[in-house]
């Protein structure tokens, strides 16, 4: 049941790890399958880390954290921060996938007081659109392990696709696993570039307002499909 979807979530975990957005056993992805259940990367006593996620590590669970079908949690535990996924999915029906990751450049830039802004344009069009108007920040550095904290985080997200969790990581939400992970990659690249500019002694400046009209959405065939093929190819490279 849901073999293809489990494989996609596992692949998303491996892509995120290959891009350095998670390390060790921390971080997880999910995909909503119906009104009450989601597939989520779970942990076991033989877990070797997010970079080595298998489809079998992606389990079907109810929104309350119980097994979504017989045997789904045999030998597995849901993430402590399952409320990140549940509250994000409940807040916006358009979001079917959630990536909770720990991208180091994003964490470092935020702790350094660097606000992520649209400092470049065609270098990464989807990424710069993520940053237009600023990237929201949830200012608590806590483990989001209950629904109250999950709702706080969602409120800080302000309906946006991504939110920075101060001293912690990020949450990225989208219609697909691919989009959720690609958004995280773009956000980390924006943070990495911001840190490099500041380290070189430069000042961060938003692109000109007049440039936005010439930064079009080039469509999912490039922004998602081709980009994801590249990420998967990197795994095999």
Coordinates of C-alpha atoms in Angstrom, one line a residue:
X1 CA 0.0 0.0 0.0
X2 CA 1.3 3.4 -1.1
X3 CA 4.6 1.9 -2.3
X4 CA 5.2 4.6 -4.9
X5 CA 4.5 7.4 -2.3
X6 CA 6.8 5.7 0.3
X7 CA 9.5 5.6 -2.3
X8 CA 9.1 9.3 -3.1
X9 CA 9.3 10.4 0.6
X10 CA 12.4 8.2 1.1
X11 CA 14.0 9.7 -2.0
X12 CA 13.2 13.2 -0.8
X13 CA 15.0 12.4 2.5
X14 CA 18.1 11.2 0.6
X15 CA 18.1 14.2 -1.6
X16 CA 17.9 16.5 1.4
X17 CA 20.8 14.7 3.1
X18 CA 22.9 14.8 -0.1
X19 CA 22.4 18.5 -0.2
X20 CA 23.6 18.9 3.4
X21 CA 20.2 20.0 4.6
X22 CA 20.2 17.3 7.3
X23 CA 22.8 15.4 9.1
X24 CA 22.7 12.2 11.1
X25 CA 19.3 11.0 12.2
X26 CA 17.6 14.4 12.5
X27 CA 15.0 15.7 10.1
X28 CA 12.0 14.1 8.4
X29 CA 9.6 14.4 5.5
X30 CA 5.9 13.6 5.2
X31 CA 3.2 13.3 2.5
X32 CA -0.5 13.5 3.3
X33 CA -2.5 10.6 1.7
X34 CA -6.1 11.4 2.9
X35 CA -8.0 13.5 5.5
X36 CA -6.7 11.6 8.5
X37 CA -3.4 9.9 7.5
X38 CA 0.1 10.8 6.3
X39 CA 3.3 8.9 5.3
X40 CA 6.2 10.1 7.4
X41 CA 9.8 9.1 7.8
X42 CA 10.0 7.2 11.1
X43 CA 12.8 5.9 13.2
X44 CA 13.8 2.4 14.4
X45 CA 16.4 0.9 16.6
X46 CA 18.4 0.1 13.4
X47 CA 18.2 3.6 11.9
X48 CA 21.4 4.5 10.1
X49 CA 20.4 8.1 9.3
X50 CA 18.3 10.3 6.9
X51 CA 20.9 9.9 4.1
X52 CA 20.1 6.1 4.0
X53 CA 16.3 6.3 4.3
X54 CA 14.5 3.3 2.7
X55 CA 10.9 3.2 1.6
X56 CA 10.4 0.8 4.5
X57 CA 11.3 3.6 6.9
X58 CA 8.3 5.7 5.7
X59 CA 5.3 4.6 7.7
X60 CA 1.6 5.3 7.5
X61 CA 0.3 7.1 10.6
X62 CA -2.8 8.8 11.7
X63 CA -2.7 12.5 12.5
X64 CA -2.7 11.7 16.2
X65 CA 0.5 9.6 15.8
X66 CA -1.0 6.2 16.0
X67 CA -0.6 3.5 13.3
X68 CA -2.5 4.3 10.1
X69 CA -2.9 0.6 9.3
X70 CA -2.2 -2.7 11.1
X71 CA 1.6 -3.2 11.7
X72 CA 2.7 0.2 10.4
X73 CA 4.5 1.1 13.7
X74 CA 5.8 -2.4 14.4
X75 CA 9.5 -1.7 15.2
X76 CA 9.1 2.0 14.3
X77 CA 8.5 5.3 16.2
X78 CA 7.0 8.5 14.8
X79 CA 9.2 11.6 15.0
X80 CA 8.9 13.6 18.2
X81 CA 8.1 16.5 16.0
X82 CA 5.2 14.9 14.2
X83 CA 3.1 18.0 15.2
X84 CA 5.2 20.1 12.7
X85 CA 3.8 18.0 9.9
X86 CA 0.3 17.6 11.2
X87 CA -0.3 21.3 12.1
X88 CA 1.2 22.5 8.8
X89 CA -1.0 20.1 6.8
X90 CA -4.1 21.0 8.7
X91 CA -3.5 24.7 8.3
X92 CA -3.5 24.6 4.5
X93 CA -5.3 21.9 2.4
X94 CA -3.1 22.9 -0.6
X95 CA -0.1 21.6 1.3
X96 CA 0.3 17.8 1.0
X97 CA 4.0 17.5 1.7
X98 CA 6.1 18.9 4.6
X99 CA 9.9 18.8 5.0
X100 CA 11.4 19.6 8.4
X101 CA 15.1 20.0 7.9
X102 CA 18.2 21.5 9.6
X103 CA 20.0 23.5 6.8
X104 CA 23.1 24.9 8.4
X105 CA 23.5 28.0 6.3
X106 CA 19.9 29.1 7.1
X107 CA 20.4 28.5 10.8
X108 CA 23.8 30.3 10.8
X109 CA 22.4 33.3 8.8
X110 CA 19.4 33.7 11.1
X111 CA 21.6 33.5 14.2
X112 CA 23.9 36.1 12.7
X113 CA 21.0 38.5 12.4
X114 CA 20.9 38.2 8.6
X115 CA 17.4 38.6 7.3
X116 CA 17.0 36.5 4.1
X117 CA 15.9 38.9 1.4
X118 CA 15.7 38.7 -2.4
X119 CA 19.3 39.7 -3.0
X120 CA 19.6 38.0 -6.4
X121 CA 17.3 37.4 -9.3
X122 CA 17.7 35.0 -12.3
X123 CA 20.4 33.1 -10.4
X124 CA 17.5 31.2 -8.8
X125 CA 14.0 32.5 -9.7
X126 CA 11.9 30.2 -7.5
X127 CA 14.3 30.9 -4.6
X128 CA 14.1 34.6 -5.0
X129 CA 10.3 34.5 -5.1
X130 CA 10.3 32.6 -1.8
X131 CA 12.2 35.5 -0.2
X132 CA 10.1 38.4 -1.6
X133 CA 8.7 40.2 1.4
X134 CA 11.1 38.4 3.7
X135 CA 11.1 34.9 5.1
X136 CA 9.1 34.4 8.2
X137 CA 10.8 33.3 11.4
X138 CA 9.5 31.3 14.4
X139 CA 11.6 32.7 17.1
X140 CA 11.6 29.8 19.6
X141 CA 14.4 27.3 19.5
X142 CA 12.3 24.5 21.0
X143 CA 11.5 20.9 20.1
X144 CA 8.1 21.2 18.5
X145 CA 6.6 18.1 20.0
X146 CA 3.0 19.1 20.8
X147 CA 0.1 20.6 18.9
X148 CA 0.3 23.9 20.8
X149 CA 3.9 24.5 19.6
X150 CA 3.0 23.3 16.2
X151 CA 0.2 25.9 16.0
X152 CA 2.6 28.6 17.2
X153 CA 5.0 27.7 14.4
X154 CA 2.2 27.7 11.8
X155 CA 1.1 31.1 13.0
X156 CA 4.6 32.4 12.5
X157 CA 4.6 30.9 9.0
X158 CA 1.8 33.4 8.1
X159 CA 0.6 31.3 5.2
X160 CA 4.0 31.2 3.5
X161 CA 5.6 28.1 2.0
X162 CA 8.7 28.2 4.3
X163 CA 9.5 29.3 7.8
X164 CA 12.8 29.5 9.7
X165 CA 12.9 27.9 13.1
X166 CA 15.4 30.0 15.1
X167 CA 18.3 27.9 16.4
X168 CA 16.7 24.8 14.9
X169 CA 16.0 24.5 11.2
X170 CA 13.2 25.1 8.8
X171 CA 9.8 23.8 7.8
X172 CA 9.0 23.8 4.0
X173 CA 5.5 22.9 2.8
X174 CA 4.2 22.4 -0.7
X175 CA 1.8 20.4 -2.9
X176 CA 4.5 17.7 -3.6
X177 CA 7.5 16.2 -1.9
X178 CA 9.7 17.5 -4.7
X179 CA 8.6 21.1 -4.3
X180 CA 9.0 20.9 -0.5
X181 CA 12.6 19.7 -0.8
X182 CA 13.5 22.0 -3.7
X183 CA 12.2 25.0 -1.7
X184 CA 14.5 24.0 1.2
X185 CA 17.5 23.8 -1.2
X186 CA 16.7 27.2 -2.6
X187 CA 16.4 28.7 0.9
X188 CA 19.7 27.3 2.0
X189 CA 21.4 28.6 -1.1
X190 CA 20.0 32.1 -0.5
X191 CA 21.3 31.9 3.1
X192 CA 24.7 30.6 1.9
X193 CA 25.0 33.4 -0.6
X194 CA 24.0 36.0 2.0
X195 CA 26.7 34.7 4.4
X196 CA 29.3 34.8 1.6
X197 CA 28.4 38.4 0.6
X198 CA 28.6 39.5 4.3
X199 CA 31.9 37.6 4.8
X200 CA 33.4 39.5 1.7
X201 CA 32.5 42.8 3.3
X202 CA 29.5 43.4 1.1
X203 CA 26.1 44.8 2.0
X204 CA 22.9 42.9 1.3
X205 CA 20.5 44.8 -1.0
X206 CA 17.2 43.7 -2.5
X207 CA 16.9 43.5 -6.2
X208 CA 15.2 46.5 -7.9
X209 CA 11.4 46.5 -7.9
X210 CA 11.5 46.9 -11.6
X211 CA 13.2 43.5 -12.0
X212 CA 10.3 41.4 -10.7
X213 CA 8.3 41.5 -13.9
X214 CA 11.2 39.9 -15.7
X215 CA 11.6 37.1 -13.3
X216 CA 8.8 34.8 -14.6
X217 CA 7.6 31.4 -13.4
X218 CA 9.3 29.2 -16.0
X219 CA 6.9 26.4 -15.2
X220 CA 7.0 23.0 -13.4
X221 CA 8.8 21.2 -16.3
X222 CA 11.9 23.2 -15.5
X223 CA 11.5 24.4 -11.9
X224 CA 10.3 21.0 -10.5
X225 CA 10.6 18.1 -13.0
X226 CA 14.1 18.9 -14.5
X227 CA 15.4 20.2 -11.1
X228 CA 14.3 17.0 -9.4
X229 CA 15.8 14.8 -12.1
X230 CA 19.1 16.5 -11.4
X231 CA 18.8 16.0 -7.6
X232 CA 18.1 12.3 -8.1
X233 CA 21.0 12.0 -10.6
X234 CA 23.3 13.5 -7.9
X235 CA 22.4 10.6 -5.6
X236 CA 23.6 8.1 -8.2
X237 CA 26.6 10.2 -9.3

